[in-house]
Every structure is written in C-alpha cells, then in structure tokens.
Amino acid sequence: MTVRLVIAEDSLLVREGLRSMLTRRAEIEVVAVCADLGETEAAIEEHRPDVVLTDIRMPPTMTDEGVRLAARLGRGTGVVVLSQYDDPEFALAVLTEGSRGRAYLLKERMSDPEQLVAAILAVAAGGSVVDPKIVDALVRGNRSPLDGLTPRERDVLAEMATGLDNQAIAAKLFLTVRAVEKHINGIFAKLGLSEEREVHRRVKAVLLHLAE
C-alpha cells in the first residue's frame, strides 16, 4: 500500500530535504508540500492524506501549530510531528487525545531516512512512535518503571494507549469500571504519577508503555 503524505514545514531547506528524501520511496506518495498552517489545512482538505508530517511550530504564530493540527485531525489521518524540542511536555501535548496514529520524533531523526519512513508507515497503520530521547527524559536512565506492574495492569495500560476511556477498557477486558479505576490508580502509583494532573499522568503512562 502506498501512503499518501502531506509535508508541512516552514523552513525551505528542511522542507525540500524532506520532499527529496521521501519522494524517492516507493511506499510513499508525497501529495503536497506546505509552508504554513493555512496551506497545510487546505492541502489536507484537498488531498485527504493518510499521514501528515508536520513541524511542531509553523506560521502564522510559530507556537504549537503541529500540536493543534494533531488534535484537530480525526483518527483517520495519521500525524508525525517533527520537533527540535526533547521536552516530554511537547510529546504529551501531541498524545493527549490518544496515541493511536500519532508519532513524535526529534528532527535529528531526519539523518536516518529508514527511521523516519518506518514512523510514517507505522502511523499510517494506526501505530504510535515516540522518540527514544523523550522517553529517556521521562525515566532518567533508570530501569523501566513498568517492571513493577502486574500483568493485568499492563493489559489496562495497553488499552489506555489506544485512547480508550475507562468504560471502554472495562468492556474490552471484561472488567467492572471500578476494577479498571483501581488498576489505573495502581499504575499511576507505581509509575510515580499520583500527583500529576489527570490528563498528563495518563499520557505519561502511555509514553512509558510505548517505550517498551
């Protein structure tokens, strides 16, 4: 299957570098190349791509256009966000609505075309990719905090990673909602996320799951 791709990047050099790199790949069809958020939204409307490869900051505001684009697009369109920022908070913002069909990579990965293409293909198939440096910043080089989770807690966390709410997780795993809530509280406690805001601790837990 050929993945239809829109590239969104305000830097001319980076934009043309991505175009040159990705148009050579038989598994990817670059249908549009855009320089700002307005152009990107118009291209998505016209071409209905499978995946959008976007910078995290673009005109007109140069703040969080890539994050807002990822939040706005439905799950039928994958989003790979390229960023120069290895702060986990940026990745958390991209994954707040669920990790399915979403990826967050540092721009340094552009030097490895295979890794970038693999992320695009994974997202097109509904998968998720998070740059290893982001996860390193979360766990600070310690052993995986997931080692302490029970098998059932891992099951619940895996369903959280797909974006399901507690009621949907309960139905999927044949549990009560109260049992799911108990497992999730156990996950947060073991991952040291009990004091985090609800959305952030849920997404941080998912980030750690994806790192596995």
PDB file of C-alpha atoms in Angstrom, residues 8-122:
ATOM      1  CA  ALA A   8       4.270  20.731   6.481  1.00  0.00           C
ATOM      2  CA  GLU A   9       7.491  22.590   7.309  1.00  0.00           C
ATOM      3  CA  ASP A  10       8.222  26.331   7.281  1.00  0.00           C
ATOM      4  CA  SER A  11      11.992  26.048   6.701  1.00  0.00           C
ATOM      5  CA  LEU A  12      12.678  25.902   2.960  1.00  0.00           C
ATOM      6  CA  LEU A  13      15.834  23.802   3.367  1.00  0.00           C
ATOM      7  CA  VAL A  14      14.187  21.271   5.660  1.00  0.00           C
ATOM      8  CA  ARG A  15      11.011  21.197   3.557  1.00  0.00           C
ATOM      9  CA  GLU A  16      12.867  20.482   0.323  1.00  0.00           C
ATOM     10  CA  GLY A  17      15.121  17.981   2.078  1.00  0.00           C
ATOM     11  CA  LEU A  18      12.084  16.034   3.258  1.00  0.00           C
ATOM     12  CA  ARG A  19      10.489  16.240  -0.184  1.00  0.00           C
ATOM     13  CA  SER A  20      13.646  14.941  -1.869  1.00  0.00           C
ATOM     14  CA  MET A  21      14.099  12.143   0.666  1.00  0.00           C
ATOM     15  CA  LEU A  22      10.524  10.894   0.703  1.00  0.00           C
ATOM     16  CA  THR A  23       9.588  11.175  -2.986  1.00  0.00           C
ATOM     17  CA  ARG A  24      12.229   8.534  -3.681  1.00  0.00           C
ATOM     18  CA  ARG A  25      10.404   5.985  -1.588  1.00  0.00           C
ATOM     19  CA  ALA A  26       8.084   3.651  -3.479  1.00  0.00           C
ATOM     20  CA  GLU A  27       5.869   3.170  -0.409  1.00  0.00           C
ATOM     21  CA  ILE A  28       5.178   6.923  -0.029  1.00  0.00           C
ATOM     22  CA  GLU A  29       3.402   9.360  -2.352  1.00  0.00           C
ATOM     23  CA  VAL A  30       4.024  12.995  -1.406  1.00  0.00           C
ATOM     24  CA  VAL A  31       0.782  14.706  -2.441  1.00  0.00           C
ATOM     25  CA  ALA A  32       1.533  18.208  -1.113  1.00  0.00           C
ATOM     26  CA  VAL A  33       4.319  20.232   0.471  1.00  0.00           C
ATOM     27  CA  CYS A  34       3.289  23.204   2.633  1.00  0.00           C
ATOM     28  CA  ALA A  35       4.975  26.071   4.443  1.00  0.00           C
ATOM     29  CA  ASP A  36       2.364  27.141   6.999  1.00  0.00           C
ATOM     30  CA  LEU A  37      -0.744  26.014   8.838  1.00  0.00           C
ATOM     31  CA  GLY A  38      -3.206  27.526   6.367  1.00  0.00           C
ATOM     32  CA  GLU A  39      -1.596  25.806   3.381  1.00  0.00           C
ATOM     33  CA  THR A  40      -1.490  22.549   5.317  1.00  0.00           C
ATOM     34  CA  GLU A  41      -5.165  22.625   6.226  1.00  0.00           C
ATOM     35  CA  ALA A  42      -6.094  23.388   2.611  1.00  0.00           C
ATOM     36  CA  ALA A  43      -3.911  20.524   1.346  1.00  0.00           C
ATOM     37  CA  ILE A  44      -5.459  18.092   3.829  1.00  0.00           C
ATOM     38  CA  GLU A  45      -8.939  19.127   2.694  1.00  0.00           C
ATOM     39  CA  GLU A  46      -7.994  18.694  -0.977  1.00  0.00           C
ATOM     40  CA  HIS A  47      -5.896  15.523  -0.880  1.00  0.00           C
ATOM     41  CA  ARG A  48      -7.226  13.583   2.140  1.00  0.00           C
ATOM     42  CA  PRO A  49      -3.778  12.163   3.002  1.00  0.00           C
ATOM     43  CA  ASP A  50      -3.116   9.079   5.094  1.00  0.00           C
ATOM     44  CA  VAL A  51      -0.425  10.881   7.095  1.00  0.00           C
ATOM     45  CA  VAL A  52       0.666  14.462   7.735  1.00  0.00           C
ATOM     46  CA  LEU A  53       4.354  15.027   8.516  1.00  0.00           C
ATOM     47  CA  THR A  54       4.474  18.372  10.313  1.00  0.00           C
ATOM     48  CA  ASP A  55       6.826  20.677  12.136  1.00  0.00           C
ATOM     49  CA  ILE A  56       5.711  21.423  15.687  1.00  0.00           C
ATOM     50  CA  ARG A  57       5.930  25.195  15.055  1.00  0.00           C
ATOM     51  CA  MET A  58       4.889  26.946  11.838  1.00  0.00           C
ATOM     52  CA  PRO A  59       3.461  30.276  10.721  1.00  0.00           C
ATOM     53  CA  PRO A  60       1.300  32.102  11.463  1.00  0.00           C
ATOM     54  CA  THR A  61       2.087  32.081  15.218  1.00  0.00           C
ATOM     55  CA  MET A  62       5.197  29.848  15.395  1.00  0.00           C
ATOM     56  CA  THR A  63       3.959  28.358  18.663  1.00  0.00           C
ATOM     57  CA  ASP A  64       2.167  24.999  18.618  1.00  0.00           C
ATOM     58  CA  GLU A  65       0.627  24.621  15.149  1.00  0.00           C
ATOM     59  CA  GLY A  66       1.727  20.985  14.864  1.00  0.00           C
ATOM     60  CA  VAL A  67       0.167  20.111  18.210  1.00  0.00           C
ATOM     61  CA  ARG A  68      -3.116  21.812  17.306  1.00  0.00           C
ATOM     62  CA  LEU A  69      -3.165  20.110  13.932  1.00  0.00           C
ATOM     63  CA  ALA A  70      -2.733  16.689  15.550  1.00  0.00           C
ATOM     64  CA  ALA A  71      -5.587  17.427  17.962  1.00  0.00           C
ATOM     65  CA  ARG A  72      -7.875  18.688  15.193  1.00  0.00           C
ATOM     66  CA  LEU A  73      -7.450  15.805  12.765  1.00  0.00           C
ATOM     67  CA  GLY A  74      -9.558  12.703  13.209  1.00  0.00           C
ATOM     68  CA  ARG A  75      -8.077   9.273  13.789  1.00  0.00           C
ATOM     69  CA  GLY A  76      -8.409   8.526  10.071  1.00  0.00           C
ATOM     70  CA  THR A  77      -5.384  10.735   9.409  1.00  0.00           C
ATOM     71  CA  GLY A  78      -2.048   9.909  10.996  1.00  0.00           C
ATOM     72  CA  VAL A  79       0.274  12.656  12.232  1.00  0.00           C
ATOM     73  CA  VAL A  80       4.040  12.557  12.609  1.00  0.00           C
ATOM     74  CA  VAL A  81       5.296  15.631  14.466  1.00  0.00           C
ATOM     75  CA  LEU A  82       8.920  16.608  13.912  1.00  0.00           C
ATOM     76  CA  SER A  83      10.419  18.779  16.630  1.00  0.00           C
ATOM     77  CA  GLN A  84      13.730  20.124  17.813  1.00  0.00           C
ATOM     78  CA  TYR A  85      12.482  20.008  21.405  1.00  0.00           C
ATOM     79  CA  ASP A  86      13.183  16.956  23.555  1.00  0.00           C
ATOM     80  CA  ASP A  87      10.988  18.237  26.394  1.00  0.00           C
ATOM     81  CA  PRO A  88       8.434  15.498  27.210  1.00  0.00           C
ATOM     82  CA  GLU A  89       5.737  18.146  27.650  1.00  0.00           C
ATOM     83  CA  PHE A  90       5.606  18.696  23.879  1.00  0.00           C
ATOM     84  CA  ALA A  91       5.120  14.979  23.251  1.00  0.00           C
ATOM     85  CA  LEU A  92       2.462  14.874  25.965  1.00  0.00           C
ATOM     86  CA  ALA A  93       0.554  17.611  24.163  1.00  0.00           C
ATOM     87  CA  VAL A  94       0.596  15.647  20.895  1.00  0.00           C
ATOM     88  CA  LEU A  95      -0.629  12.448  22.568  1.00  0.00           C
ATOM     89  CA  THR A  96      -3.232  13.939  24.906  1.00  0.00           C
ATOM     90  CA  GLU A  97      -6.141  12.725  22.748  1.00  0.00           C
ATOM     91  CA  GLY A  98      -4.648   9.225  22.437  1.00  0.00           C
ATOM     92  CA  SER A  99      -1.541   7.735  20.883  1.00  0.00           C
ATOM     93  CA  ARG A 100      -3.101   5.783  18.000  1.00  0.00           C
ATOM     94  CA  GLY A 101      -1.871   7.109  14.657  1.00  0.00           C
ATOM     95  CA  ARG A 102       0.447   9.642  16.280  1.00  0.00           C
ATOM     96  CA  ALA A 103       4.235   9.990  16.410  1.00  0.00           C
ATOM     97  CA  TYR A 104       6.648  12.485  17.947  1.00  0.00           C
ATOM     98  CA  LEU A 105      10.201  12.487  16.594  1.00  0.00           C
ATOM     99  CA  LEU A 106      13.143  14.812  17.002  1.00  0.00           C
ATOM    100  CA  LYS A 107      14.348  16.479  13.819  1.00  0.00           C
ATOM    101  CA  GLU A 108      17.719  14.805  14.185  1.00  0.00           C
ATOM    102  CA  ARG A 109      15.988  11.609  13.009  1.00  0.00           C
ATOM    103  CA  MET A 110      15.903  13.154   9.531  1.00  0.00           C
ATOM    104  CA  SER A 111      19.501  11.967   9.186  1.00  0.00           C
ATOM    105  CA  ASP A 112      18.150   8.400   9.261  1.00  0.00           C
ATOM    106  CA  PRO A 113      15.627   8.062   6.408  1.00  0.00           C
ATOM    107  CA  GLU A 114      14.772   4.484   7.373  1.00  0.00           C
ATOM    108  CA  GLN A 115      13.700   5.534  10.852  1.00  0.00           C
ATOM    109  CA  LEU A 116      11.585   8.391   9.547  1.00  0.00           C
ATOM    110  CA  VAL A 117       9.918   6.227   6.899  1.00  0.00           C
ATOM    111  CA  ALA A 118       9.262   3.500   9.479  1.00  0.00           C
ATOM    112  CA  ALA A 119       7.492   6.047  11.690  1.00  0.00           C
ATOM    113  CA  ILE A 120       5.331   7.262   8.790  1.00  0.00           C
ATOM    114  CA  LEU A 121       4.342   3.714   7.858  1.00  0.00           C
ATOM    115  CA  ALA A 122       3.651   2.791  11.488  1.00  0.00           C
TER     116      ALA A 122
END
